[in-house]
């Protein structure tokens, strides 16, 4: 998985099973040794501009949970609430 953060940054995250819009990728955790992305940090849509105040709204998704990276959206496996 040679995925670059810049290719996913502007895309919407959609949960594949429900079709639910989860949010946007705002950051990524990278393995320093390999330089590979491990997890994406997701901010919910409504909190997009206030995510520094509400850390509890931040979700992480492992790169292994990503099904498809499309042109405008990213499909992910079901997220645990």
CSV table of N, CA and C in Angstrom, one decimal:
chain,number,residue,atom,x,y,z
A,1,UNK,N,0.8,-1.2,0.0
A,1,UNK,CA,0.0,0.0,0.0
A,1,UNK,C,0.9,1.2,0.0
A,2,UNK,N,1.2,1.7,-1.2
A,2,UNK,CA,2.0,2.9,-1.3
A,2,UNK,C,1.0,4.1,-1.5
A,3,UNK,N,0.4,4.5,-0.4
A,3,UNK,CA,-0.6,5.6,-0.5
A,3,UNK,C,0.0,6.9,0.1
A,4,UNK,N,-0.2,8.0,-0.7
A,4,UNK,CA,0.3,9.2,-0.2
A,4,UNK,C,-0.8,10.1,0.4
A,5,UNK,N,-0.5,10.8,1.4
A,5,UNK,CA,-1.5,11.6,2.1
A,5,UNK,C,-2.2,12.6,1.2
A,6,UNK,N,-1.4,13.2,0.3
A,6,UNK,CA,-2.0,14.2,-0.6
A,6,UNK,C,-3.1,13.6,-1.5
A,7,UNK,N,-3.0,12.4,-1.8
A,7,UNK,CA,-4.0,11.8,-2.7
A,7,UNK,C,-5.3,11.5,-2.0
A,8,UNK,N,-5.4,11.6,-0.7
A,8,UNK,CA,-6.6,11.2,0.0
A,8,UNK,C,-7.2,12.4,0.8
A,9,UNK,N,-6.4,13.5,0.8
A,9,UNK,CA,-6.7,14.6,1.7
A,9,UNK,C,-8.1,15.2,1.5
A,10,UNK,N,-8.5,15.4,0.3
A,10,UNK,CA,-9.7,16.2,0.0
A,10,UNK,C,-10.9,15.3,-0.2
A,11,UNK,N,-10.8,14.0,0.0
A,11,UNK,CA,-11.9,13.1,-0.3
A,11,UNK,C,-12.8,12.8,0.8
A,12,UNK,N,-14.0,12.5,0.5
A,12,UNK,CA,-15.0,12.2,1.5
A,12,UNK,C,-14.9,10.7,1.9
A,13,UNK,N,-15.0,10.4,3.2
A,13,UNK,CA,-15.0,9.1,3.7
A,13,UNK,C,-16.4,8.5,3.8
A,14,UNK,N,-16.7,7.4,3.1
A,14,UNK,CA,-18.0,6.8,3.1
A,14,UNK,C,-17.9,5.4,3.6
A,15,UNK,N,-18.8,5.1,4.6
A,15,UNK,CA,-18.8,3.7,5.1
A,15,UNK,C,-19.6,2.9,4.1
A,16,UNK,N,-18.9,1.8,3.6
A,16,UNK,CA,-19.4,1.1,2.4
A,16,UNK,C,-20.7,0.4,2.7
A,17,UNK,N,-20.8,-0.2,3.9
A,17,UNK,CA,-22.0,-1.0,4.2
A,17,UNK,C,-23.3,-0.1,4.3
A,18,UNK,N,-23.2,1.0,4.9
A,18,UNK,CA,-24.3,1.9,5.2
A,18,UNK,C,-24.4,3.1,4.2
A,19,UNK,N,-23.3,3.4,3.5
A,19,UNK,CA,-23.3,4.5,2.6
A,19,UNK,C,-23.3,5.8,3.4
A,20,UNK,N,-23.0,5.7,4.7
A,20,UNK,CA,-23.0,6.9,5.5
A,20,UNK,C,-21.7,7.7,5.3
A,21,UNK,N,-21.9,9.1,5.3
A,21,UNK,CA,-20.7,10.0,5.1
A,21,UNK,C,-20.1,10.2,6.5
A,22,UNK,N,-18.9,9.7,6.7
A,22,UNK,CA,-18.2,9.8,8.0
A,22,UNK,C,-17.5,11.1,8.2
A,23,UNK,N,-16.8,11.6,7.2
A,23,UNK,CA,-16.0,12.8,7.4
A,23,UNK,C,-14.9,12.9,6.4
A,24,UNK,N,-13.9,13.8,6.8
A,24,UNK,CA,-12.8,14.0,5.9
A,24,UNK,C,-11.5,13.6,6.7
A,25,UNK,N,-10.5,13.2,5.9
A,25,UNK,CA,-9.2,12.9,6.4
A,25,UNK,C,-8.5,14.2,6.7
A,26,UNK,N,-8.1,14.5,7.9
A,26,UNK,CA,-7.4,15.7,8.3
A,26,UNK,C,-5.9,15.5,8.6
A,27,UNK,N,-5.6,14.2,8.9
A,27,UNK,CA,-4.2,13.9,9.2
A,27,UNK,C,-3.9,12.4,9.1
A,28,UNK,N,-2.7,12.1,9.2
A,28,UNK,CA,-2.3,10.7,9.1
A,28,UNK,C,-1.2,10.3,10.0
A,29,UNK,N,-1.2,9.1,10.5
A,29,UNK,CA,-0.1,8.6,11.3
A,29,UNK,C,0.8,7.8,10.4
A,30,UNK,N,2.1,8.1,10.4
A,30,UNK,CA,3.0,7.5,9.4
A,30,UNK,C,4.1,6.7,10.2
A,31,UNK,N,4.4,5.5,9.7
A,31,UNK,CA,5.5,4.7,10.3
A,31,UNK,C,6.8,5.4,9.9
A,32,UNK,N,7.5,5.8,10.9
A,32,UNK,CA,8.8,6.6,10.6
A,32,UNK,C,9.8,5.8,9.9
A,33,UNK,N,9.9,4.5,10.2
A,33,UNK,CA,10.9,3.7,9.6
A,33,UNK,C,10.6,3.5,8.1
A,34,UNK,N,9.4,3.1,7.8
A,34,UNK,CA,9.1,2.9,6.4
A,34,UNK,C,8.5,4.0,5.6
A,35,UNK,N,8.0,5.0,6.4
A,35,UNK,CA,7.4,6.2,5.7
A,35,UNK,C,6.0,5.9,5.2
A,36,UNK,N,5.4,4.8,5.6
A,36,UNK,CA,4.1,4.3,5.2
A,36,UNK,C,3.0,4.9,6.1
A,37,UNK,N,1.8,5.1,5.6
A,37,UNK,CA,0.7,5.5,6.4
A,37,UNK,C,0.1,4.3,7.1
A,38,UNK,N,-0.1,4.5,8.4
A,38,UNK,CA,-0.6,3.5,9.3
A,38,UNK,C,-2.1,3.7,9.5
A,39,UNK,N,-2.5,4.9,9.9
A,39,UNK,CA,-3.9,5.2,10.2
A,39,UNK,C,-4.2,6.6,9.7
A,40,UNK,N,-5.4,6.9,9.3
A,40,UNK,CA,-5.9,8.2,9.0
A,40,UNK,C,-6.7,8.8,10.1
A,41,UNK,N,-6.5,10.1,10.4
A,41,UNK,CA,-7.3,10.8,11.4
A,41,UNK,C,-8.4,11.4,10.6
A,42,UNK,N,-9.7,11.1,11.1
A,42,UNK,CA,-10.9,11.6,10.4
A,42,UNK,C,-11.6,12.6,11.3
A,43,UNK,N,-12.0,13.7,10.7
A,43,UNK,CA,-12.8,14.7,11.4
A,43,UNK,C,-14.2,14.6,10.8
A,44,UNK,N,-15.2,14.6,11.7
A,44,UNK,CA,-16.6,14.5,11.2
A,44,UNK,C,-16.9,15.8,10.5
A,45,UNK,N,-17.9,15.7,9.5
A,45,UNK,CA,-18.2,16.9,8.7
A,45,UNK,C,-18.6,18.2,9.4
A,46,UNK,N,-19.4,18.1,10.4
A,46,UNK,CA,-19.9,19.3,11.1
A,46,UNK,C,-18.8,20.0,11.9
A,47,UNK,N,-17.9,19.2,12.4
A,47,UNK,CA,-16.9,19.7,13.3
A,47,UNK,C,-15.6,20.1,12.5
A,48,UNK,N,-15.7,20.2,11.2
A,48,UNK,CA,-14.5,20.4,10.4
A,48,UNK,C,-13.7,21.6,10.9
A,49,UNK,N,-14.3,22.7,11.2
A,49,UNK,CA,-13.5,23.8,11.6
A,49,UNK,C,-13.2,24.0,13.1
A,50,UNK,N,-13.8,23.1,13.9
A,50,UNK,CA,-13.6,23.2,15.3
A,50,UNK,C,-12.9,22.0,15.8
A,51,UNK,N,-12.2,21.2,15.0
A,51,UNK,CA,-11.8,19.9,15.5
A,51,UNK,C,-10.7,20.0,16.6
A,52,UNK,N,-10.0,21.2,16.7
A,52,UNK,CA,-9.0,21.3,17.7
A,52,UNK,C,-9.7,21.4,19.1
A,53,UNK,N,-10.9,21.9,19.2
A,53,UNK,CA,-11.6,22.0,20.5
A,53,UNK,C,-12.1,20.7,20.9
A,54,UNK,N,-12.6,19.9,20.0
A,54,UNK,CA,-13.3,18.6,20.3
A,54,UNK,C,-12.5,17.4,19.9
A,55,UNK,N,-11.5,17.1,20.6
A,55,UNK,CA,-10.7,16.0,20.3
A,55,UNK,C,-11.5,14.6,20.3
A,56,UNK,N,-12.5,14.6,21.1
A,56,UNK,CA,-13.3,13.3,21.2
A,56,UNK,C,-14.0,13.0,19.9
A,57,UNK,N,-14.2,14.0,19.1
A,57,UNK,CA,-14.9,13.7,17.8
A,57,UNK,C,-13.9,13.2,16.7
A,58,UNK,N,-12.7,13.2,17.0
A,58,UNK,CA,-11.7,12.7,16.1
A,58,UNK,C,-11.8,11.1,16.0
A,59,UNK,N,-11.8,10.6,14.8
A,59,UNK,CA,-11.8,9.1,14.7
A,59,UNK,C,-10.5,8.7,13.9
A,60,UNK,N,-10.1,7.5,14.2
A,60,UNK,CA,-8.9,7.0,13.5
A,60,UNK,C,-9.4,5.8,12.7
A,61,UNK,N,-8.8,5.6,11.5
A,61,UNK,CA,-9.1,4.4,10.7
A,61,UNK,C,-7.9,3.8,10.2
A,62,UNK,N,-7.7,2.5,10.4
A,62,UNK,CA,-6.5,1.9,9.9
A,62,UNK,C,-6.5,1.8,8.4
A,63,UNK,N,-5.3,1.8,7.8
A,63,UNK,CA,-5.3,1.8,6.4
A,63,UNK,C,-5.8,0.4,5.9
A,64,UNK,N,-5.8,-0.6,6.7
A,64,UNK,CA,-6.3,-1.9,6.3
A,64,UNK,C,-7.8,-1.9,6.1
A,65,UNK,N,-8.5,-0.9,6.7
A,65,UNK,CA,-10.0,-0.8,6.6
A,65,UNK,C,-10.4,-0.1,5.4
A,66,UNK,N,-9.5,0.4,4.6
A,66,UNK,CA,-9.9,1.1,3.4
A,66,UNK,C,-10.1,0.2,2.3
A,67,UNK,N,-11.3,0.2,1.7
A,67,UNK,CA,-11.7,-0.7,0.6
A,67,UNK,C,-11.3,-0.1,-0.8
A,68,UNK,N,-11.7,1.1,-1.1
A,68,UNK,CA,-11.5,1.7,-2.4
A,68,UNK,C,-11.2,3.2,-2.2
A,69,UNK,N,-10.2,3.6,-3.0
A,69,UNK,CA,-9.9,5.1,-3.0
A,69,UNK,C,-10.4,5.5,-4.4
A,70,UNK,N,-11.5,6.2,-4.5
A,70,UNK,CA,-12.0,6.7,-5.7
A,70,UNK,C,-11.5,8.1,-6.0
A,71,UNK,N,-12.1,8.7,-7.1
A,71,UNK,CA,-11.7,10.1,-7.5
A,71,UNK,C,-12.1,11.1,-6.4
A,72,UNK,N,-13.3,10.9,-5.9
A,72,UNK,CA,-13.8,11.9,-4.9
A,72,UNK,C,-14.1,11.4,-3.5
A,73,UNK,N,-14.2,10.0,-3.4
A,73,UNK,CA,-14.6,9.4,-2.1
A,73,UNK,C,-13.7,8.3,-1.8
A,74,UNK,N,-13.6,7.9,-0.5
A,74,UNK,CA,-12.9,6.7,-0.1
A,74,UNK,C,-13.9,5.8,0.6
A,75,UNK,N,-14.0,4.6,0.2
A,75,UNK,CA,-14.9,3.6,0.8
A,75,UNK,C,-14.2,2.9,1.9
A,76,UNK,N,-14.8,2.8,3.1
A,76,UNK,CA,-14.1,2.1,4.2
A,76,UNK,C,-15.1,1.0,4.7
A,77,UNK,N,-14.5,0.0,5.4
A,77,UNK,CA,-15.3,-1.0,6.1
A,77,UNK,C,-16.0,-0.3,7.2
A,78,UNK,N,-17.0,-1.0,7.8
A,78,UNK,CA,-17.8,-0.5,8.9
A,78,UNK,C,-16.9,0.0,10.0
A,79,UNK,N,-17.2,1.2,10.5
A,79,UNK,CA,-16.5,1.7,11.6
A,79,UNK,C,-17.2,1.4,12.9
A,80,UNK,N,-16.4,1.1,13.9
A,80,UNK,CA,-17.0,0.8,15.2
A,80,UNK,C,-17.3,2.1,15.9
A,81,UNK,N,-18.5,2.3,16.4
A,81,UNK,CA,-18.8,3.5,17.1
A,81,UNK,C,-18.1,3.6,18.4
